[in-house]
mmCIF file of C-alpha atoms and ligand atoms in Angstrom:
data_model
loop_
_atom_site.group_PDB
_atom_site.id
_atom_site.type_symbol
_atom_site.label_atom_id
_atom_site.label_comp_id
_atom_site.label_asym_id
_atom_site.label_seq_id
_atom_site.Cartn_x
_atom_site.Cartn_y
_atom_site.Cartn_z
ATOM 1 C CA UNK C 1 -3.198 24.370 -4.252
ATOM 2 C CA UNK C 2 -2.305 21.618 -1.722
ATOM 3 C CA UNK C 3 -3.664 18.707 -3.476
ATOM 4 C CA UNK C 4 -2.402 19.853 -7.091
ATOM 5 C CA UNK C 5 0.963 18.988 -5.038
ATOM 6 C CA UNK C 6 -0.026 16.046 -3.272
ATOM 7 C CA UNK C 7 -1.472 14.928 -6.691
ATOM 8 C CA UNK C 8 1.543 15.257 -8.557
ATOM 9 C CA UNK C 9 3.628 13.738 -6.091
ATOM 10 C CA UNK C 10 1.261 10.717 -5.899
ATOM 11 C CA UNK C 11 1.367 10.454 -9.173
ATOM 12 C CA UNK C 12 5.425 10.165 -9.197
ATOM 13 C CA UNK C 13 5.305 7.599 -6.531
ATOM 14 C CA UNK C 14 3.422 4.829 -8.609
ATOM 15 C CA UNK C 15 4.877 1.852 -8.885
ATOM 16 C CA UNK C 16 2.665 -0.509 -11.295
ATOM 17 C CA UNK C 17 3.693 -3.788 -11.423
ATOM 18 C CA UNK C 18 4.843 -5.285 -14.911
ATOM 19 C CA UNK C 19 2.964 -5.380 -17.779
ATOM 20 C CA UNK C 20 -0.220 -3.001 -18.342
ATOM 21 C CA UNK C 21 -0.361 -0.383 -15.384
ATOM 22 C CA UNK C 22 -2.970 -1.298 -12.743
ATOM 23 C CA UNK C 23 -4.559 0.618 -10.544
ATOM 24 C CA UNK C 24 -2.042 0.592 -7.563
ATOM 25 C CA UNK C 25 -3.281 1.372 -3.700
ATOM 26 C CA UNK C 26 -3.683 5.515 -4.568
ATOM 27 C CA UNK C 27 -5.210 5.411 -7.971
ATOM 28 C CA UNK C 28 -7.548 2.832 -6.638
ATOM 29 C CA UNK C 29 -8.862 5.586 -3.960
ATOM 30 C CA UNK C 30 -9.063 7.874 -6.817
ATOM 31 C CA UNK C 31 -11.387 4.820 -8.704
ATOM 32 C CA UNK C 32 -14.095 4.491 -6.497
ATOM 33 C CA UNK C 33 -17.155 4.246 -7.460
ATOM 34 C CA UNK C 34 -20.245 7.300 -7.312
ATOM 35 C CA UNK C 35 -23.337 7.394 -8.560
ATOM 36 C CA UNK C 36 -23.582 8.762 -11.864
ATOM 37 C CA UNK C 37 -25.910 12.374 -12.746
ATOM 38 C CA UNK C 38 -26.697 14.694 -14.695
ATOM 39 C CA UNK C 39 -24.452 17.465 -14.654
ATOM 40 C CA UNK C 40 -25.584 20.031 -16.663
ATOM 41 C CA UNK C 41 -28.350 20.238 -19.935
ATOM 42 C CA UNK C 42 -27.526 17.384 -22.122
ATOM 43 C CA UNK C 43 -24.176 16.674 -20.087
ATOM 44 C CA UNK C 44 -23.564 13.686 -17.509
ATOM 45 C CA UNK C 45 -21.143 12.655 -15.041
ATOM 46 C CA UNK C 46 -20.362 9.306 -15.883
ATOM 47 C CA UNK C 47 -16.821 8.933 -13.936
ATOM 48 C CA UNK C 48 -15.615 7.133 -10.831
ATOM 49 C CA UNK C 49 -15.007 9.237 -7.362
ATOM 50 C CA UNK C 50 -12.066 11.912 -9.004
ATOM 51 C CA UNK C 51 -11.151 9.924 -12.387
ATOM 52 C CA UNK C 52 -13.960 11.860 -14.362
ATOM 53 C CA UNK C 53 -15.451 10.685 -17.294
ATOM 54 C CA UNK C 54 -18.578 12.458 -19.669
ATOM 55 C CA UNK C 55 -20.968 11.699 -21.614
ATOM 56 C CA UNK C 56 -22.651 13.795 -23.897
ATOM 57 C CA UNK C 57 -25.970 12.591 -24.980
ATOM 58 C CA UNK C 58 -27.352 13.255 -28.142
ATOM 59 C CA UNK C 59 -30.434 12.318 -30.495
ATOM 60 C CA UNK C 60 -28.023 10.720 -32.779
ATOM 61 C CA UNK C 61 -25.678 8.789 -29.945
ATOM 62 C CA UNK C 62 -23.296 10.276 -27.538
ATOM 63 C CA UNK C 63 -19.702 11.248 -27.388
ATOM 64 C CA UNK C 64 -17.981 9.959 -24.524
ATOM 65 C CA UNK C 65 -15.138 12.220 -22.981
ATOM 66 C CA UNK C 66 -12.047 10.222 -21.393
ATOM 67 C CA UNK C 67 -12.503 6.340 -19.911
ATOM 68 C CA UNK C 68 -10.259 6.101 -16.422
ATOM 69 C CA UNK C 69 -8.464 3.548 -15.815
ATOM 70 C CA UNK C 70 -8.661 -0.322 -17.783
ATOM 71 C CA UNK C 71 -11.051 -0.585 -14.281
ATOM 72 C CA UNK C 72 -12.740 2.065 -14.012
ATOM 73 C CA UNK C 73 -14.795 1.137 -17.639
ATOM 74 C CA UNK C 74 -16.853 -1.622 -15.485
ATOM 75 C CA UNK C 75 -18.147 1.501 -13.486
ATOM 76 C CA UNK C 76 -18.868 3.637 -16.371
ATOM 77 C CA UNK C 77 -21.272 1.000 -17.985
ATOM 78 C CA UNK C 78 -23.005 0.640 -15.319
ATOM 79 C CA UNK C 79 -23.107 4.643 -15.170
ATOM 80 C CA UNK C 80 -24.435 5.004 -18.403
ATOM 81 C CA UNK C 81 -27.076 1.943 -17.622
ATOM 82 C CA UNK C 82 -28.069 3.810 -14.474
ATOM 83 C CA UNK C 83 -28.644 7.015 -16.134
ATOM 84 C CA UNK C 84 -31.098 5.209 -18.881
ATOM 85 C CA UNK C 85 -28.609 5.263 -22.056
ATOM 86 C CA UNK C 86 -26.859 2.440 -24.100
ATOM 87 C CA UNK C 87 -23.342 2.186 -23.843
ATOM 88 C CA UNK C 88 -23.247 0.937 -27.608
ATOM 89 C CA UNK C 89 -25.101 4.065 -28.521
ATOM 90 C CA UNK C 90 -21.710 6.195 -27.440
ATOM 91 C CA UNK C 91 -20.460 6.966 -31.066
ATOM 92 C CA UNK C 92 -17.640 8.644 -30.762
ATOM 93 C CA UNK C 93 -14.845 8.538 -27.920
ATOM 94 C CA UNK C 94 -12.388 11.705 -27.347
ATOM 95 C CA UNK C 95 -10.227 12.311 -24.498
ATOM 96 C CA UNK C 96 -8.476 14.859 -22.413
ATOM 97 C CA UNK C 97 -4.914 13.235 -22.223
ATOM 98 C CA UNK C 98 -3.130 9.893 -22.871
ATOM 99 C CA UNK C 99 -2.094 9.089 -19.605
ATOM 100 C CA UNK C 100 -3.091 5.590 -18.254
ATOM 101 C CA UNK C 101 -5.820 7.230 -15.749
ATOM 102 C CA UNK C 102 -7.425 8.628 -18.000
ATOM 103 C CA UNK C 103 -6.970 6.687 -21.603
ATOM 104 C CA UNK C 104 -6.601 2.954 -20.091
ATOM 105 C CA UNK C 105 -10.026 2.312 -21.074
ATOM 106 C CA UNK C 106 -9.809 3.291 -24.391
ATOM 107 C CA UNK C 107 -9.220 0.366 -26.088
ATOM 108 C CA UNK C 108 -11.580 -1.719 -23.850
ATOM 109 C CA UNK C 109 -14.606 1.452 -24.603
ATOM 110 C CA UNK C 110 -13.824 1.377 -28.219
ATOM 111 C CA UNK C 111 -14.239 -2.226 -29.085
ATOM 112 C CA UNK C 112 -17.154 -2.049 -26.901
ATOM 113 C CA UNK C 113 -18.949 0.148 -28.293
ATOM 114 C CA UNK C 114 -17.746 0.673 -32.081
ATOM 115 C CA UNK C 115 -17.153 3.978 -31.788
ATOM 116 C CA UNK C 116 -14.227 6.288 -33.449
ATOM 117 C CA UNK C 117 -12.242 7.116 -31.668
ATOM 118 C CA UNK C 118 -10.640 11.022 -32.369
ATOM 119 C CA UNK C 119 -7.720 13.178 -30.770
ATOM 120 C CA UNK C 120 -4.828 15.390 -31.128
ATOM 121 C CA UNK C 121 -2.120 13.956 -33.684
ATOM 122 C CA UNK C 122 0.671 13.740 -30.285
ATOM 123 C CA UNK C 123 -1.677 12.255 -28.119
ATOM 124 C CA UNK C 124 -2.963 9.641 -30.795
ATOM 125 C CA UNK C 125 0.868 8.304 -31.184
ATOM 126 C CA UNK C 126 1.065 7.925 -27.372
ATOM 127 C CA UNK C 127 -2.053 5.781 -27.315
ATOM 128 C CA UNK C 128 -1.074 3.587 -30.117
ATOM 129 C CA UNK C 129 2.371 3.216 -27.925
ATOM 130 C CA UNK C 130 0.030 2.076 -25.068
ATOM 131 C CA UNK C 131 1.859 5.171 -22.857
ATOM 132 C CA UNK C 132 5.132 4.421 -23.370
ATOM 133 C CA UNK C 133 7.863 6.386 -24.481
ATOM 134 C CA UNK C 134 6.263 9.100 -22.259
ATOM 135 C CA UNK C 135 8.642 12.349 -22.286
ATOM 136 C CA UNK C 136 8.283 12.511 -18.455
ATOM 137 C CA UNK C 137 7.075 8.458 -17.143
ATOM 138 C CA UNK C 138 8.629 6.226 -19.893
ATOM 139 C CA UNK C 139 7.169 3.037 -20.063
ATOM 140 C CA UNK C 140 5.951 3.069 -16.599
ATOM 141 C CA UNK C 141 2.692 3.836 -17.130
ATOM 142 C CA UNK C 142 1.792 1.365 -19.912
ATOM 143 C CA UNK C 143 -1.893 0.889 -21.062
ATOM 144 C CA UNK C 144 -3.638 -1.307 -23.943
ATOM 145 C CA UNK C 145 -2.659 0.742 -27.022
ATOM 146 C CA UNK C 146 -5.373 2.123 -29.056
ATOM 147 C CA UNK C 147 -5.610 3.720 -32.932
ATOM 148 C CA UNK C 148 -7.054 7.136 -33.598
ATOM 149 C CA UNK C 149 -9.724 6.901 -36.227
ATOM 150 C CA UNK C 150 -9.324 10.684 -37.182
ATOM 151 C CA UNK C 151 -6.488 13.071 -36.220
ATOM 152 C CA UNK C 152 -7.442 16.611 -34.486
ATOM 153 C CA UNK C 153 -6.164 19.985 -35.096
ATOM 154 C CA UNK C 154 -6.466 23.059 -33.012
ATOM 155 C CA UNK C 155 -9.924 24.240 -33.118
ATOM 156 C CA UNK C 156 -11.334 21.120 -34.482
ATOM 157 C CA UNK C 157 -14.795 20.359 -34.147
ATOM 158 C CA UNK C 158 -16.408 17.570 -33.807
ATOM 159 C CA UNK C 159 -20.181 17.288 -34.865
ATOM 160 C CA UNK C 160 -23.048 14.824 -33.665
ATOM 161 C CA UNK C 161 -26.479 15.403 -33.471
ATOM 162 C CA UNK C 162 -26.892 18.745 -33.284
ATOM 163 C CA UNK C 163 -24.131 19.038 -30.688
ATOM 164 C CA UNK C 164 -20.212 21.085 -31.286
ATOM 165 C CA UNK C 165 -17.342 20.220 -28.949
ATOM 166 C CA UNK C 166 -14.353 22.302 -30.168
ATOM 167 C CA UNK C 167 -11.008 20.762 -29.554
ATOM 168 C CA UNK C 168 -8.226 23.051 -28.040
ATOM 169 C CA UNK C 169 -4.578 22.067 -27.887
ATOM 170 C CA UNK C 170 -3.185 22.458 -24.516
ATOM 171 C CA UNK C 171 0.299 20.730 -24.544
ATOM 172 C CA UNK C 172 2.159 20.434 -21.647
ATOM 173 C CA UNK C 173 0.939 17.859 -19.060
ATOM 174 C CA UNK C 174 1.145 15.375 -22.198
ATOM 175 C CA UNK C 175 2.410 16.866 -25.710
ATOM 176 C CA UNK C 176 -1.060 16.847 -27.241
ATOM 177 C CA UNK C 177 -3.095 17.141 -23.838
ATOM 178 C CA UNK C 178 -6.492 18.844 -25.143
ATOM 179 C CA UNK C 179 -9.227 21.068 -23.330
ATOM 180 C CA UNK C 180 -12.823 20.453 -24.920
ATOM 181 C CA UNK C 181 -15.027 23.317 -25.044
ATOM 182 C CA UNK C 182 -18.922 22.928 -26.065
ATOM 183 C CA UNK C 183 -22.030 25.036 -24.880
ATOM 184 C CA UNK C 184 -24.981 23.528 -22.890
ATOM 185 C CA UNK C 185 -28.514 25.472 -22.565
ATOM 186 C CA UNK C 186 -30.463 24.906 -19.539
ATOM 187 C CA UNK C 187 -32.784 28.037 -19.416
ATOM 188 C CA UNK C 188 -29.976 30.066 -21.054
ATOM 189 C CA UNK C 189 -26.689 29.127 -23.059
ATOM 190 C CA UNK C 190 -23.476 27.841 -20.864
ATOM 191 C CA UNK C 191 -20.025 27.912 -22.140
ATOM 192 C CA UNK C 192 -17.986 24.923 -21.208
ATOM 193 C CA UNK C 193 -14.586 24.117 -20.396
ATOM 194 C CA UNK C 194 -13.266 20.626 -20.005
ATOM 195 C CA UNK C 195 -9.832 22.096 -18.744
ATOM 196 C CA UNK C 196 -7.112 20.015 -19.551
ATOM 197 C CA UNK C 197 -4.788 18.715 -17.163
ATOM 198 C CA UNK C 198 -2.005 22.019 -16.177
ATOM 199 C CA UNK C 199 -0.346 20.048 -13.414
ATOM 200 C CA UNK C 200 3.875 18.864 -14.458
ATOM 201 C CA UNK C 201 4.098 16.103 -11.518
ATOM 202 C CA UNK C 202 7.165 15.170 -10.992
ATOM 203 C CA UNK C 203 8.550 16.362 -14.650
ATOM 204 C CA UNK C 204 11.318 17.347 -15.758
ATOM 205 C CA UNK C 205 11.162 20.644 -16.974
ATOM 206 C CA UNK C 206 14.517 22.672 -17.729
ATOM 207 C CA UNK C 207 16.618 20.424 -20.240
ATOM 208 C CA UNK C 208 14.162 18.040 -20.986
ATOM 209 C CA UNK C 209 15.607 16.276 -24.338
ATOM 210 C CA UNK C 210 12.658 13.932 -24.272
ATOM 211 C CA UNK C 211 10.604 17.272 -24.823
ATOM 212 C CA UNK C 212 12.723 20.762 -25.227
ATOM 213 C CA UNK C 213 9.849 22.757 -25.697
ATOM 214 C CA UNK C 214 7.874 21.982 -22.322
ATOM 215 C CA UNK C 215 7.937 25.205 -20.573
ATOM 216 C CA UNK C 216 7.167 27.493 -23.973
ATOM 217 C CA UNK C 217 4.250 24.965 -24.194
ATOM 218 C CA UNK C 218 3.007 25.230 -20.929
ATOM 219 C CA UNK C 219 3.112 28.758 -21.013
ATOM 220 C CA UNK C 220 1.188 29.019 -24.481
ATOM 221 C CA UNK C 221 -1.276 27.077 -22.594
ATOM 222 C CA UNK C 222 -2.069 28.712 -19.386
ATOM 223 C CA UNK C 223 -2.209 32.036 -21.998
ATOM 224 C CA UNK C 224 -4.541 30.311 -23.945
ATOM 225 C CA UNK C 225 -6.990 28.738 -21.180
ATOM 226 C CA UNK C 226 -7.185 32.132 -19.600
ATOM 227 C CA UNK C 227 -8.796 33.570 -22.920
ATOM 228 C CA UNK C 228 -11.283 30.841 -22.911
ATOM 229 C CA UNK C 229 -15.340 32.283 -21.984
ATOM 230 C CA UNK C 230 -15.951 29.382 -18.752
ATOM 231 C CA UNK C 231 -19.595 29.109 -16.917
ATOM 232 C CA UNK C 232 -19.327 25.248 -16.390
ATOM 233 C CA UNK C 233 -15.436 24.081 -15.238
ATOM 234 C CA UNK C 234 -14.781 20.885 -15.099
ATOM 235 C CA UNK C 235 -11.327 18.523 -15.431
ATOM 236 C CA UNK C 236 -10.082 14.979 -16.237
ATOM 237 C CA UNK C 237 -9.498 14.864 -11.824
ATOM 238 C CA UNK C 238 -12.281 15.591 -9.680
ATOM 239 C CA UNK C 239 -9.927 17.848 -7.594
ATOM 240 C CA UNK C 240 -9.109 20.098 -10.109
ATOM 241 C CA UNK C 241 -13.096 21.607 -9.560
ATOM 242 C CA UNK C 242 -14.523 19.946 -6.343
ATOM 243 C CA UNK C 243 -16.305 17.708 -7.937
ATOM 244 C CA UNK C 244 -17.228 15.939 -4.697
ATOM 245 C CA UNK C 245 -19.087 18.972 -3.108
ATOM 246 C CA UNK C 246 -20.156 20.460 -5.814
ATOM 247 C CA UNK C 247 -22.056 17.045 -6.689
ATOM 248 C CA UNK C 248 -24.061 17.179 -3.277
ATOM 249 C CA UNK C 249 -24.772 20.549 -3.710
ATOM 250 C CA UNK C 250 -26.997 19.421 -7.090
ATOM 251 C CA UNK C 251 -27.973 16.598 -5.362
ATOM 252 C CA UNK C 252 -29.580 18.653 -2.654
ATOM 253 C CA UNK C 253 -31.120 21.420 -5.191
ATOM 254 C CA UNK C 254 -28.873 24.536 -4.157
ATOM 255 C CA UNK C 255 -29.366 27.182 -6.629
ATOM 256 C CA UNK C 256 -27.632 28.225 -8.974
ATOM 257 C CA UNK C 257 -26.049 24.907 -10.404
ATOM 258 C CA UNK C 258 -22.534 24.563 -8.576
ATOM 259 C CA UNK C 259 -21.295 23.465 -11.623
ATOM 260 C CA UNK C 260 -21.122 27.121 -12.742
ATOM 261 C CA UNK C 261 -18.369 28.672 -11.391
ATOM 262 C CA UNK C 262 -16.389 30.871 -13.676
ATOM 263 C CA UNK C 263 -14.540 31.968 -10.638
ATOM 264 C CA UNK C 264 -13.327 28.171 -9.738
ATOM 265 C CA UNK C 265 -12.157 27.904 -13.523
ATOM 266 C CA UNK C 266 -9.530 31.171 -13.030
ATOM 267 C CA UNK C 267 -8.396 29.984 -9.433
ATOM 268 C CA UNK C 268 -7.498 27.176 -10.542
ATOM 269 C CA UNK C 269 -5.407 28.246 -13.755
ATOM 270 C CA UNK C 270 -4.022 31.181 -10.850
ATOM 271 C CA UNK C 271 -3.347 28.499 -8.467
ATOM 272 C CA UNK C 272 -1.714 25.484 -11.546
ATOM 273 C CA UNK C 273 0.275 28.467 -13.164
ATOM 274 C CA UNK C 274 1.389 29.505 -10.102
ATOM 275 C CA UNK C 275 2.862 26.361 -8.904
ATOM 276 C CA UNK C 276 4.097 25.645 -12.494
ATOM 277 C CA UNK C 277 6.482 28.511 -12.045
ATOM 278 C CA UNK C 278 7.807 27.879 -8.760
ATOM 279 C CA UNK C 279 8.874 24.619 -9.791
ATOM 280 C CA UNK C 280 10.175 26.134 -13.156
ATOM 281 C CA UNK C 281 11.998 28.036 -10.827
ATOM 282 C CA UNK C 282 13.251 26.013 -8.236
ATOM 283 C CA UNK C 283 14.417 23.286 -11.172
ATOM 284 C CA UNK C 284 16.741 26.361 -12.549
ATOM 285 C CA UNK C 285 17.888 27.256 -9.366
ATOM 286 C CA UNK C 286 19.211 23.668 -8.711
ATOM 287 C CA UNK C 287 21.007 24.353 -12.025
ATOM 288 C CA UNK C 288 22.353 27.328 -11.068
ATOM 289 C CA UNK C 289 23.438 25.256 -8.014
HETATM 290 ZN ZN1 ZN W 301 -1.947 12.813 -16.553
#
C-alpha cells in the first residue's frame, strides 16, 4: 500500500525539462535495465526494472503490450534480441495507458517495426496530443505523439495467430486506461490480467472540470476488475505485482509459477480501492473545510 503512495507522489513531483518529457532522476530508477524472460506459456517480460513491457509471441508475429519511456525502447530491443525474436516481427502494438512512462515509445516502436498500432478511442486522442491536455498533468508530461491505426471498444478483441487479447475499458488513471485480458496454457489454461493502472497520483478528484466524471469512473472500474477470472496478475509498474521477486523466484525454479497469484491480483484492487477512497474522502473533507 506504501509504495502505491510513494508512487503517486513521485509521480506528482516530476519536473521534465522542456520539450518531450525525459526520464528525470526517479523515472530513471524505475528504467533500469533486467534481463528479459519468459513469463508465462507464449508470454515474455520484455520491460525495464518496474516500467513493464510484453510481448506476446505468436506463429504469425507478436503483439507488443506498452513501450516505457522514449528510453526505455533501446532496452526492449535488445530484450526481444536476447530472448531469440525479431523486433520487426512485433505486428501489432497496444498499450495499457497514455501516460509518457508507459506510451513514450510508441511512436519510436511503431515506425520501427511497422506495426498498427490499436487502443481505446480516449487514449488514442491523448497519444496523437503527445500527452498533453492531460485532465490531471497538462502538458507536463509531453511525449512524441502517435496515431491509432484502429479504435477499441469495450470487449474488443484483437486476433493474431491463433492468439485473443480482449480489451477492457478501465477509465480512471487516464480516461481510456485499458486492462488486457488473454489466456496462456502451460500444462493447463491461465486466465490473464494485465491490470490497468488504479492509482489517481496526485489528481484532482472532486470538481474536476477537466474530467467530471472521474470518481463514477473509477468506481465502475474497480467493480469491473473485481469480476475479472485472474491466475497470472501483472501491471504497466512492476510494483503493482512484485515483479522483482517474483522474477527470481522463476529464475530459481520455485513451484508453482509466482506469476500465478490470484490472491496478489485482489490485494491489490483491496489495497488501490482502498486508498482511492480515502483520498476521495479527504479531497471532500477539505471542501467541506
Ligand atoms: Zn500513468
Amino acid at each position: 500500500m506504501k509504495t502505491f503512495i510513494l508512487l503517486g507522489l513521485l509521480c506528482v513531483l516530476f519536473c521534465p525539462i522542456s520539450g518531450y518529457a525525459q526520464a528525470d532522476e526517479t523515472s530513471r530508477s524505475w528504467n533500469q535495465p533486467v534481463k528479459p524472460f519468459r513469463i508465462i506459456g507464449n508470454l515474455y517480460y520484455v520491460g525495464a526494472s518496474d516500467i513493464c513491457s510484453y510481448l506476446i509471441v505468436t506463429p504469425n508475429g507478436h503483439i507488443l503490450l506498452d513501450s516505457g519511456f522514449v528510453e526505455t525502447v533501446p532496452q526492449i530491443q535488445q530484450n526481444i534480441a536476447q530472448l531469440g525474436f525479431r523486433l520487426e516481427d512485433v505486428k501489432i502494438l497496444i498499450n495499457s495507458h497514455a501516460h509518457y512512462d508507459h506510451a513514450g515509445g510508441l511512436a519510436m516502436l511503431k515506425r520501427l517495426t511497422g506495426a498498427k498500432l490499436m487502443t481505446s478511442e480516449a487514449d488514442a486522442a491523448l497519444l496523437a496530443a503527445g500527452g498533453k491536455d492531460d485532465p490531471n498533468f497538462g502538458d507536463r508530461f509531453a511525449f512524441e505523439p502517435v496515431t491509432a491505426d484502429r479504435i477499441l471498444k469495450d470487449g474488443d478483441k484483437v486476433k493474431l495467430g491463433g492468439v485473443t487479447m480482449v480489451a477492457r475499458l478501465t477509465p480512471g488513471h487516464t480516461k481510456g486506461n485499458t486492462t488486457w485480458t488473454m489466456t496462456v496454457n502451460e500444462g493447463k489454461r491461465y486466465n490473464v490480467v494485465f491490470a490497468g493502472s488504479t492509482t489517481a497520483p496526485g489528481y484532482k478528484l472532486i470538481n474536476n472540470r477537466h474530467y467530471p466524471n472521474i470518481v463514477a469512473d473509477y468506481r465502475r472500474t474497480f467493480q469491473l476488475l473485481k469480476s475479472l477470472p485472474c491466475d497470472v496478475f501483472l501491471a504497466p509498474h512492476g510494483n503493482f505485482f512484485e515483479l522483482t521477486s517474483k522474477s527470481k523466484l522463476l529464475e530459481q525454479g520455485t513451484k508453482p509459477n509466482a506469476f500465478i497469484d490470484s490472491k496478489g491480483y485482489k490485494q491489490f484492487l483491496e489495497d488501490t480501492e482502498a486508498a482511492f477512497e480515502k483520498e476521495v474522502q479527504r479531497q471532500s473533507n477539505q471542501k467541506l473545510n
